[in-house]
Amino acid sequence: MNLRLLRNAWSNLLGAAIPALVMLGTVPLVVKGLGEASYGVYSLVTAIVGYFAVIDINVTAGSVKYIAEHQAREDRAKVAETLTFGLATYTLIGLVGGAGLFLGAAWFVNDVFTVPPRLVQEATDTLRLASLGFFLGQLQAYLNSVPQSLMRYDISSRVEMVFGTLVPLATVGILMLGYGLFEVILLRVVASSIHCLILWRAIRRLLPGLAFRWPGQRIRAELLGFSAYSFLARFASLSYAYADKLIIGALVGVTGLAYFTVASTLANRVLSLTFRLSGVFFPAASALAAKGELARLDQVYLKATRYVVYLNAAILVLVAVFAHQILALWMNEDFARNGAVVLTVMALSQFIDSLTSLPSLVNDGMGHPRVSGMFALGRACAGLAIVYVGVAGWGIDGAAWGHLVGSLLFTTAFVVYVHGRTVPTSLGRLLSQGYAPGLLGVALVAIAATAAEQLFDGGMTDFLVILALTVVLLGVHGVMFVIERDDRMLAWSRVKQRWQPAGG
């Protein structure tokens, strides 16, 4: 079971990591091809479409659980009923949300957001086209969850990796041919259609003989009941993820939104990768809790926390300390000047948010989704109010600082509340065994790197030397003080096994 979880975790990571690298690599070309104002409109369109996803009642959560259970019992009728209800639900959500986007496109562009007059018509047409993309995106999200419910992350991640790589590359190609924003969105709509068809074919192979069956009231009630509190968390996270861009679009304008989106996207994509590794921890936590093996759960949880926190902290140092240089090399000096503070502060905010990922998984695995759902809802409401004040007073830098304040307040409250209550690990053990081994040394490296960057950074050579030394120091600290002795010995024995034949 552990090996299977490891393989699923690795597949899940690759499904996000490779597309993230390709997307980050193509962003400068997309911004150049569209122009900063049009890229701001593109960010605004995707934010509006993403925000409409709050109407998703998250039936995928219940569907994953019950398809897995019914498949294990070889109850094909209930698998079919669960899948039929899920598809019907997401078809309805897609139709309602798509209709709202199509009918409200002109109002959004003309009355809600600050869009340059020359881009108003293009933005309206693009948002109407994106309404079809919303419909297809809802179907795609549900179909993608079905292989995962069957513990076939390799299939869903492989398809995700292919499309997540090809679509950004094709976007660059379209812009190089002289096309614009409308054609970029059209590409994504077509890609989503093909993505859905491929997923459906995969599902038919995984579930031969599948036929649509409308479920009875009991199955519908189980699905909706299980998904109810998960919906709160999803609603909150989507609101928080997209509403800041809508606020910036309304108060600052699309050019400022472009600077903020590029910097915050980089922070989010880099620091969220480890969540793909830890995401498969949920079924493991559920299984250990069901068996009453709380001591084993405590041990695994602390080790996972120790490694994930260190990894995220190391990434944070590299992104935050060298934010200006990264943006200057990746984009240009204008983005570095306008977005360096945003990148630094958003990276720190993302790191603090990441401290809730493993506790949330254990909390839900122990059967308390209400706790994580209510905290997430409170975070979204209060956090967005703080972000609004920040944007109104200090523009895009204020948005980043608002995110950081919200992260500090609600992450602290959540971590303190759940440990010793819904998570069977004390707060003291979490701090001493989960956080301290990684954070103390990383903090010292961050201070040294910041001082060196301020004192000696006179050009590209100095930057590369300081960056290399920082990476080496972070690696040495991880090997010496974070990775546990048994894991170091196991890793070293594996290395020797691999090299022994070559040496012989």
Coordinates of C-alpha atoms in Angstrom, one line a residue:
M1 CA 0.0 0.0 0.0
N2 CA 2.8 2.4 0.8
L3 CA 4.5 1.8 -2.5
R4 CA 1.2 2.3 -4.3
L5 CA 0.7 5.6 -2.4
L6 CA 4.3 6.7 -3.3
R7 CA 3.7 5.9 -7.0
N8 CA 0.4 7.8 -7.0
A9 CA 2.1 10.8 -5.2
W10 CA 4.8 10.8 -7.8
S11 CA 2.4 10.7 -10.7
N12 CA 0.3 13.4 -9.1
L13 CA 3.4 15.6 -8.7
L14 CA 4.6 15.1 -12.3
G15 CA 1.1 15.9 -13.6
A16 CA 1.4 19.4 -12.1
A17 CA 5.2 20.0 -12.1
I18 CA 5.9 19.6 -15.9
P19 CA 3.0 21.8 -17.0
A20 CA 3.9 24.4 -14.3
L21 CA 7.4 24.6 -15.7
V22 CA 6.2 24.9 -19.3
M23 CA 3.6 27.5 -18.3
L24 CA 6.2 29.6 -16.4
G25 CA 8.6 29.3 -19.3
T26 CA 6.0 30.6 -21.8
V27 CA 4.5 33.4 -19.7
P28 CA 7.1 36.0 -21.0
L29 CA 6.3 35.1 -24.6
V30 CA 2.5 35.3 -24.0
V31 CA 2.9 38.7 -22.3
K32 CA 5.0 39.9 -25.1
G33 CA 2.6 38.5 -27.7
L34 CA -0.5 40.0 -26.1
G35 CA 1.0 43.2 -24.6
E36 CA 0.7 44.0 -20.9
A37 CA -2.8 45.5 -21.2
S38 CA -4.2 42.6 -23.2
Y39 CA -2.5 40.1 -20.8
G40 CA -4.3 41.9 -18.0
V41 CA -7.6 41.4 -19.8
Y42 CA -6.7 37.7 -20.2
S43 CA -6.0 37.5 -16.5
L44 CA -9.3 39.2 -15.8
V45 CA -11.2 36.8 -18.0
T46 CA -9.7 33.7 -16.4
A47 CA -10.3 35.2 -13.0
I48 CA -14.0 35.8 -13.8
V49 CA -14.4 32.3 -15.2
G50 CA -12.6 30.8 -12.2
Y51 CA -14.7 32.7 -9.8
F52 CA -17.9 31.4 -11.4
A53 CA -16.6 27.9 -10.3
V54 CA -17.8 28.7 -6.8
I55 CA -21.2 27.3 -7.9
D56 CA -19.5 23.9 -8.0
I57 CA -21.0 22.1 -5.0
N58 CA -18.0 19.7 -5.0
V59 CA -19.8 16.5 -5.6
T60 CA -16.4 15.2 -6.8
A61 CA -15.4 14.7 -3.1
G62 CA -18.3 12.3 -2.4
S63 CA -18.0 10.8 -5.9
V64 CA -14.4 9.8 -5.4
K65 CA -15.2 8.2 -2.0
Y66 CA -18.2 6.2 -3.1
I67 CA -16.9 5.1 -6.5
A68 CA -13.8 3.8 -4.7
E69 CA -16.0 1.9 -2.2
H70 CA -18.4 0.5 -4.7
Q71 CA -15.6 -0.6 -7.1
A72 CA -13.9 -2.4 -4.2
R73 CA -17.1 -4.3 -3.5
E74 CA -17.5 -4.9 -7.3
D75 CA -20.9 -3.2 -7.1
R76 CA -21.0 -2.0 -10.7
A77 CA -24.6 -0.8 -10.5
K78 CA -23.8 1.7 -7.7
V79 CA -20.6 2.8 -9.5
A80 CA -22.8 3.6 -12.5
E81 CA -25.3 5.4 -10.4
T82 CA -22.7 7.5 -8.7
L83 CA -21.0 8.4 -11.9
T84 CA -24.3 9.2 -13.6
F85 CA -25.3 11.6 -10.8
G86 CA -21.9 13.3 -10.9
L87 CA -22.0 13.8 -14.6
A88 CA -25.5 15.2 -14.5
T89 CA -24.6 17.5 -11.6
Y90 CA -21.6 19.0 -13.4
T91 CA -23.4 19.3 -16.7
L92 CA -26.0 21.4 -14.9
I93 CA -23.4 23.5 -13.1
G94 CA -21.6 24.0 -16.4
L95 CA -24.8 25.1 -18.2
V96 CA -25.9 27.5 -15.4
G97 CA -22.4 29.1 -15.0
G98 CA -21.8 29.3 -18.7
A99 CA -25.2 31.0 -19.3
G100 CA -24.4 33.5 -16.5
L101 CA -21.0 34.3 -18.1
F102 CA -22.4 34.7 -21.6
L103 CA -25.3 36.9 -20.6
G104 CA -23.2 39.0 -18.1
A105 CA -20.1 39.5 -20.3
A106 CA -20.9 43.1 -21.4
W107 CA -21.9 44.1 -17.9
F108 CA -18.6 42.8 -16.4
V109 CA -16.4 44.5 -19.0
N110 CA -18.3 47.8 -19.2
D111 CA -19.6 48.5 -15.7
V112 CA -17.5 46.4 -13.2
F113 CA -13.9 46.5 -14.3
T114 CA -11.5 49.1 -15.7
V115 CA -10.8 48.0 -19.3
P116 CA -9.2 50.3 -21.9
P117 CA -11.8 51.4 -24.5
R118 CA -9.9 49.8 -27.3
L119 CA -10.1 46.4 -25.6
V120 CA -13.7 46.5 -24.5
Q121 CA -15.2 44.6 -27.5
E122 CA -12.4 42.0 -27.6
A123 CA -12.8 41.5 -23.9
T124 CA -16.6 41.0 -24.2
D125 CA -16.3 38.6 -27.1
T126 CA -13.5 36.6 -25.3
L127 CA -15.6 36.4 -22.1
R128 CA -18.6 35.1 -24.0
L129 CA -16.4 32.4 -25.7
A130 CA -14.9 31.6 -22.3
S131 CA -18.5 30.7 -21.1
L132 CA -18.3 27.6 -23.3
G133 CA -14.9 26.9 -21.8
F134 CA -16.5 27.0 -18.3
F135 CA -19.0 24.4 -19.3
L136 CA -16.3 22.1 -20.7
G137 CA -14.1 22.8 -17.7
Q138 CA -16.7 21.5 -15.3
L139 CA -17.1 18.3 -17.2
Q140 CA -13.3 17.9 -17.4
A141 CA -12.9 18.4 -13.6
Y142 CA -15.4 15.7 -12.9
L143 CA -14.1 13.2 -15.5
N144 CA -10.6 13.8 -14.2
S145 CA -11.6 12.7 -10.7
V146 CA -13.0 9.3 -11.8
P147 CA -9.6 7.6 -12.5
Q148 CA -8.3 9.1 -9.2
S149 CA -11.2 7.4 -7.4
L150 CA -10.0 4.1 -8.9
M151 CA -6.4 4.9 -7.7
R152 CA -5.3 5.5 -11.3
Y153 CA -3.6 8.8 -10.8
D154 CA -1.2 7.8 -13.5
I155 CA -3.9 8.1 -16.1
S156 CA -5.4 11.4 -14.9
S157 CA -1.9 12.9 -14.4
R158 CA -0.6 11.7 -17.7
V159 CA -3.4 13.4 -19.6
E160 CA -3.1 16.5 -17.5
M161 CA 0.6 16.6 -18.2
V162 CA 0.2 16.3 -21.9
F163 CA -2.4 19.0 -22.2
G164 CA -0.8 21.2 -19.6
T165 CA 2.4 21.1 -21.8
L166 CA 0.9 21.4 -25.3
V167 CA -1.6 24.2 -24.6
P168 CA 0.9 26.8 -23.4
L169 CA 3.2 25.9 -26.3
A170 CA 0.4 26.1 -28.8
T171 CA -0.6 29.5 -27.2
V172 CA 2.8 30.9 -28.0
G173 CA 2.5 29.5 -31.6
I174 CA -0.8 31.2 -32.1
L175 CA 0.6 34.5 -30.9
M176 CA 3.6 34.2 -33.1
L177 CA 1.3 33.8 -36.1
G178 CA -0.2 37.1 -35.3
Y179 CA -3.5 36.1 -33.6
G180 CA -4.7 37.6 -30.4
L181 CA -6.7 37.1 -27.1
F182 CA -9.8 35.6 -28.7
E183 CA -7.9 32.9 -30.5
V184 CA -6.0 32.1 -27.3
I185 CA -9.2 31.4 -25.5
L186 CA -10.6 29.5 -28.5
L187 CA -7.5 27.2 -28.4
R188 CA -8.3 26.4 -24.7
V189 CA -11.9 25.7 -25.5
V190 CA -10.9 23.2 -28.2
A191 CA -8.3 21.6 -26.0
S192 CA -10.8 21.2 -23.2
S193 CA -13.2 19.4 -25.6
I194 CA -10.5 16.9 -26.6
H195 CA -9.4 16.5 -23.0
C196 CA -12.9 15.5 -22.0
L197 CA -13.1 13.0 -24.8
I198 CA -9.8 11.3 -23.9
L199 CA -10.8 11.1 -20.3
W200 CA -14.1 9.6 -21.2
R201 CA -12.5 6.9 -23.3
A202 CA -10.1 6.1 -20.4
I203 CA -13.1 5.8 -18.0
R204 CA -14.8 3.4 -20.4
R205 CA -11.7 1.2 -20.5
L206 CA -11.4 1.3 -16.7
L207 CA -15.1 0.5 -16.3
P208 CA -16.1 -1.9 -19.1
G209 CA -19.8 -2.3 -19.5
L210 CA -20.6 1.0 -17.9
A211 CA -24.2 2.2 -18.5
F212 CA -25.9 5.3 -17.2
R213 CA -28.2 4.6 -14.2
W214 CA -30.1 7.3 -12.3
P215 CA -29.4 6.8 -8.5
G216 CA -32.0 6.4 -5.8
Q217 CA -32.6 9.0 -3.1
R218 CA -30.2 7.2 -0.6
I219 CA -27.2 7.4 -2.9
R220 CA -28.0 11.0 -3.8
A221 CA -28.3 11.9 -0.2
E222 CA -24.9 10.2 0.6
L223 CA -23.1 12.0 -2.1
L224 CA -24.5 15.4 -1.3
G225 CA -24.1 15.0 2.4
F226 CA -20.5 14.0 2.2
S227 CA -19.7 16.8 -0.2
A228 CA -21.5 19.5 1.8
Y229 CA -18.6 20.6 4.0
S230 CA -16.0 20.0 1.3
F231 CA -18.0 22.5 -0.7
L232 CA -17.4 25.1 2.0
A233 CA -13.7 24.7 1.7
R234 CA -13.8 24.7 -2.1
F235 CA -16.1 27.7 -2.2
A236 CA -13.7 29.6 0.1
S237 CA -10.5 28.6 -1.7
L238 CA -11.9 29.6 -5.1
S239 CA -13.2 32.9 -3.8
Y240 CA -9.9 33.7 -2.2
A241 CA -7.9 32.6 -5.3
Y242 CA -9.7 34.7 -7.8
A243 CA -11.4 37.6 -6.0
D244 CA -8.1 39.4 -5.4
K245 CA -7.7 39.7 -9.2
L246 CA -11.2 41.0 -9.6
I247 CA -10.6 43.6 -6.9
I248 CA -7.4 44.7 -8.6
G249 CA -9.1 44.8 -12.0
A250 CA -11.8 47.0 -10.6
L251 CA -9.6 49.4 -8.5
V252 CA -6.2 49.4 -10.2
G253 CA -6.7 48.4 -13.8
V254 CA -5.6 45.7 -16.2
T255 CA -1.9 46.8 -16.4
G256 CA -1.4 46.6 -12.7
L257 CA -3.3 43.3 -12.7
A258 CA -0.8 41.9 -15.2
Y259 CA 2.1 42.7 -12.9
F260 CA 0.3 41.2 -9.9
T261 CA -0.8 38.1 -11.8
V262 CA 2.7 37.2 -13.2
A263 CA 4.3 37.5 -9.7
S264 CA 1.6 35.8 -7.7
T265 CA 1.3 33.0 -10.3
L266 CA 5.0 32.2 -10.0
A267 CA 4.7 32.1 -6.2
N268 CA 1.6 29.9 -6.3
R269 CA 2.8 27.5 -8.9
V270 CA 6.2 26.9 -7.3
L271 CA 5.1 26.6 -3.7
S272 CA 2.0 24.6 -4.5
L273 CA 3.8 21.7 -6.1
T274 CA 4.5 19.9 -2.8
F275 CA 0.7 19.8 -2.2
R276 CA 0.5 17.4 -5.0
L277 CA 2.9 15.1 -3.1
S278 CA 1.0 15.4 0.2
G279 CA -2.5 15.3 -1.4
V280 CA -2.4 11.5 -1.5
F281 CA -1.8 11.5 2.3
F282 CA -5.6 11.8 2.7
P283 CA -6.5 8.2 2.0
A284 CA -3.6 7.0 4.2
A285 CA -4.7 9.1 7.1
S286 CA -8.3 7.8 6.6
A287 CA -7.1 4.2 6.6
L288 CA -5.0 4.6 9.8
A289 CA -7.8 6.4 11.6
A290 CA -10.3 3.7 10.6
K291 CA -8.0 1.0 12.1
G292 CA -7.4 3.0 15.3
E293 CA -3.6 3.2 14.6
L294 CA -3.3 6.7 16.0
A295 CA 0.3 6.3 17.2
R296 CA 1.3 5.3 13.6
L297 CA -0.7 8.2 12.2
D298 CA 1.2 10.6 14.6
Q299 CA 4.5 9.2 13.5
V300 CA 3.8 9.4 9.8
Y301 CA 2.3 12.9 10.1
L302 CA 5.2 14.4 11.9
K303 CA 7.7 12.9 9.4
A304 CA 5.7 14.2 6.5
T305 CA 5.4 17.6 8.1
R306 CA 9.1 17.7 8.8
Y307 CA 10.0 17.1 5.1
V308 CA 7.3 19.2 3.5
V309 CA 7.9 22.2 5.7
Y310 CA 11.6 22.1 5.0
L311 CA 11.1 21.7 1.3
N312 CA 8.7 24.6 1.1
A313 CA 10.9 26.8 3.3
A314 CA 13.9 26.2 1.1
I315 CA 11.8 27.1 -2.0
L316 CA 10.6 30.2 -0.3
V317 CA 14.2 31.4 0.4
L318 CA 15.2 31.0 -3.3
V319 CA 12.1 32.8 -4.6
A320 CA 11.8 35.6 -2.0
V321 CA 15.5 36.5 -1.6
F322 CA 16.1 36.6 -5.4
A323 CA 12.7 37.9 -6.4
H324 CA 13.9 41.0 -8.3
Q325 CA 16.5 39.0 -10.3
I326 CA 14.1 36.2 -11.1
L327 CA 11.5 38.6 -12.5
A328 CA 14.1 40.6 -14.4
L329 CA 15.5 37.4 -16.1
W330 CA 12.2 35.7 -16.5
M331 CA 10.1 38.7 -17.7
N332 CA 11.8 42.1 -17.9
E333 CA 12.9 45.0 -15.7
D334 CA 9.5 46.6 -15.6
F335 CA 8.0 43.4 -14.2
A336 CA 10.9 43.2 -11.7
R337 CA 10.4 46.8 -10.6
N338 CA 6.6 46.5 -10.2
G339 CA 6.4 42.9 -9.1
A340 CA 9.4 42.1 -6.9
V341 CA 7.6 43.0 -3.6
V342 CA 4.5 41.1 -4.7
L343 CA 6.5 38.0 -5.5
T344 CA 8.4 38.1 -2.2
V345 CA 5.3 38.7 0.0
M346 CA 3.1 36.3 -1.9
A347 CA 5.8 33.6 -1.7
L348 CA 5.9 34.1 2.1
S349 CA 2.0 34.0 2.2
Q350 CA 1.9 30.8 0.2
F351 CA 4.4 29.2 2.5
I352 CA 2.4 30.1 5.6
D353 CA -0.7 28.7 3.9
S354 CA 1.1 25.5 3.1
L355 CA 1.4 24.8 6.8
T356 CA -2.3 24.0 6.8
S357 CA -2.3 21.4 4.0
L358 CA -1.2 18.3 6.0
P359 CA -3.3 19.2 9.1
S360 CA -6.3 19.7 6.9
L361 CA -5.8 16.2 5.3
V362 CA -5.5 14.5 8.7
N363 CA -8.5 16.5 10.1
D364 CA -10.7 15.4 7.2
G365 CA -9.3 11.8 7.4
M366 CA -10.4 11.7 11.0
G367 CA -13.9 12.6 9.9
H368 CA -14.0 16.4 10.7
P369 CA -14.5 18.2 7.3
R370 CA -16.7 20.7 9.1
V371 CA -13.7 22.2 10.9
S372 CA -11.6 22.7 7.8
G373 CA -14.6 23.9 5.9
M374 CA -15.6 26.6 8.5
F375 CA -12.0 27.8 8.9
A376 CA -11.7 28.1 5.1
L377 CA -14.9 30.0 4.8
G378 CA -13.9 32.4 7.6
R379 CA -10.5 32.9 6.0
A380 CA -12.1 33.8 2.6
C381 CA -14.5 36.3 4.0
A382 CA -12.1 38.1 6.4
G383 CA -9.1 37.6 4.1
L384 CA -10.8 39.3 1.1
A385 CA -11.8 42.2 3.3
I386 CA -8.2 42.7 4.3
V387 CA -7.0 42.4 0.7
Y388 CA -9.6 44.9 -0.4
V389 CA -8.3 47.4 2.1
G390 CA -4.8 46.7 1.0
V391 CA -5.6 47.3 -2.7
A392 CA -7.6 50.4 -2.0
G393 CA -4.7 51.9 0.0
W394 CA -1.5 50.6 -1.6
G395 CA -2.4 49.0 -5.0
I396 CA -0.9 45.6 -5.9
D397 CA 1.7 45.7 -3.1
G398 CA -1.2 46.2 -0.7
A399 CA -2.9 43.1 -2.1
A400 CA 0.1 41.0 -1.4
W401 CA 0.5 42.4 2.2
G402 CA -3.2 41.7 2.7
H403 CA -2.8 38.1 1.7
L404 CA 0.1 37.8 4.1
V405 CA -1.9 39.2 7.1
G406 CA -4.8 36.9 6.3
S407 CA -2.4 33.9 6.1
L408 CA -0.7 34.7 9.4
L409 CA -4.0 35.1 11.3
F410 CA -5.9 32.1 10.0
T411 CA -3.1 29.6 9.6
T412 CA -2.1 30.3 13.2
A413 CA -5.7 29.9 14.4
F414 CA -6.3 26.7 12.4
V415 CA -3.0 25.0 13.5
V416 CA -3.5 25.8 17.1
Y417 CA -7.1 24.7 17.1
V418 CA -6.9 21.3 15.4
H419 CA -3.8 19.9 17.1
G420 CA -4.8 17.9 20.1
R421 CA -8.5 18.1 19.0
T422 CA -9.2 16.7 15.5
V423 CA -5.5 16.0 14.7
P424 CA -4.1 13.4 17.2
T425 CA -0.7 15.2 17.6
S426 CA 0.0 17.8 20.2
L427 CA 1.0 21.3 19.2
G428 CA 4.3 21.0 21.1
R429 CA 5.3 17.9 19.2
L430 CA 4.4 19.6 15.9
L431 CA 6.6 22.6 16.6
S432 CA 9.6 20.7 18.0
Q433 CA 9.6 17.7 15.6
G434 CA 7.8 19.0 12.6
Y435 CA 8.7 22.7 12.2
A436 CA 11.9 23.3 14.2
P437 CA 14.4 20.9 12.3
G438 CA 13.8 22.6 9.0
L439 CA 12.8 26.2 9.8
L440 CA 15.7 27.2 12.1
G441 CA 18.5 26.4 9.7
V442 CA 16.6 27.7 6.7
A443 CA 16.0 31.0 8.5
L444 CA 19.8 31.3 9.1
V445 CA 20.5 30.6 5.4
A446 CA 17.9 33.1 4.4
I447 CA 19.5 35.8 6.5
A448 CA 23.0 35.1 5.1
A449 CA 21.7 35.0 1.5
T450 CA 19.9 38.3 1.9
A451 CA 23.0 40.0 3.4
A452 CA 25.2 38.6 0.6
E453 CA 22.7 39.7 -2.1
Q454 CA 22.6 43.2 -0.6
L455 CA 26.4 43.5 -0.2
F456 CA 27.9 41.7 -3.1
D457 CA 25.4 41.5 -5.9
G458 CA 27.0 43.6 -8.6
G459 CA 26.0 41.6 -11.7
M460 CA 25.1 38.2 -13.1
T461 CA 28.3 36.5 -11.9
D462 CA 27.7 37.6 -8.3
F463 CA 24.0 36.6 -8.5
L464 CA 24.8 33.1 -9.8
V465 CA 27.6 32.5 -7.1
I466 CA 25.3 33.7 -4.3
L467 CA 22.4 31.5 -5.7
A468 CA 24.6 28.5 -5.9
L469 CA 26.0 28.9 -2.4
T470 CA 22.5 29.3 -1.1
V471 CA 21.3 26.1 -2.7
V472 CA 24.4 24.2 -1.4
L473 CA 23.8 25.5 2.2
L474 CA 20.1 24.6 2.0
G475 CA 21.0 21.1 0.8
V476 CA 23.6 20.5 3.4
H477 CA 21.2 21.6 6.1
G478 CA 18.5 19.3 4.8
V479 CA 20.8 16.3 4.7
M480 CA 22.4 16.9 8.1
F481 CA 19.5 18.1 10.2
V482 CA 16.2 17.4 8.5
I483 CA 16.3 14.0 6.9
E484 CA 16.1 11.4 9.6
R485 CA 19.1 9.0 10.1
D486 CA 17.2 5.9 9.0
D487 CA 16.1 7.6 5.8
R488 CA 19.6 8.9 5.1
M489 CA 21.0 5.3 5.5
L490 CA 18.3 3.9 3.3
A491 CA 18.9 6.5 0.6
W492 CA 22.7 5.9 0.7
S493 CA 22.2 2.1 0.5
R494 CA 20.0 2.6 -2.6
V495 CA 22.7 4.8 -4.2
K496 CA 25.4 2.2 -3.5
Q497 CA 23.2 -0.5 -5.0
R498 CA 22.8 1.4 -8.2
W499 CA 26.5 2.2 -8.6
Q500 CA 27.8 -1.2 -7.5
P501 CA 27.3 -3.0 -10.8
A502 CA 29.0 -0.1 -12.6
G503 CA 31.9 -0.2 -10.2
G504 CA 32.2 -3.9 -10.5

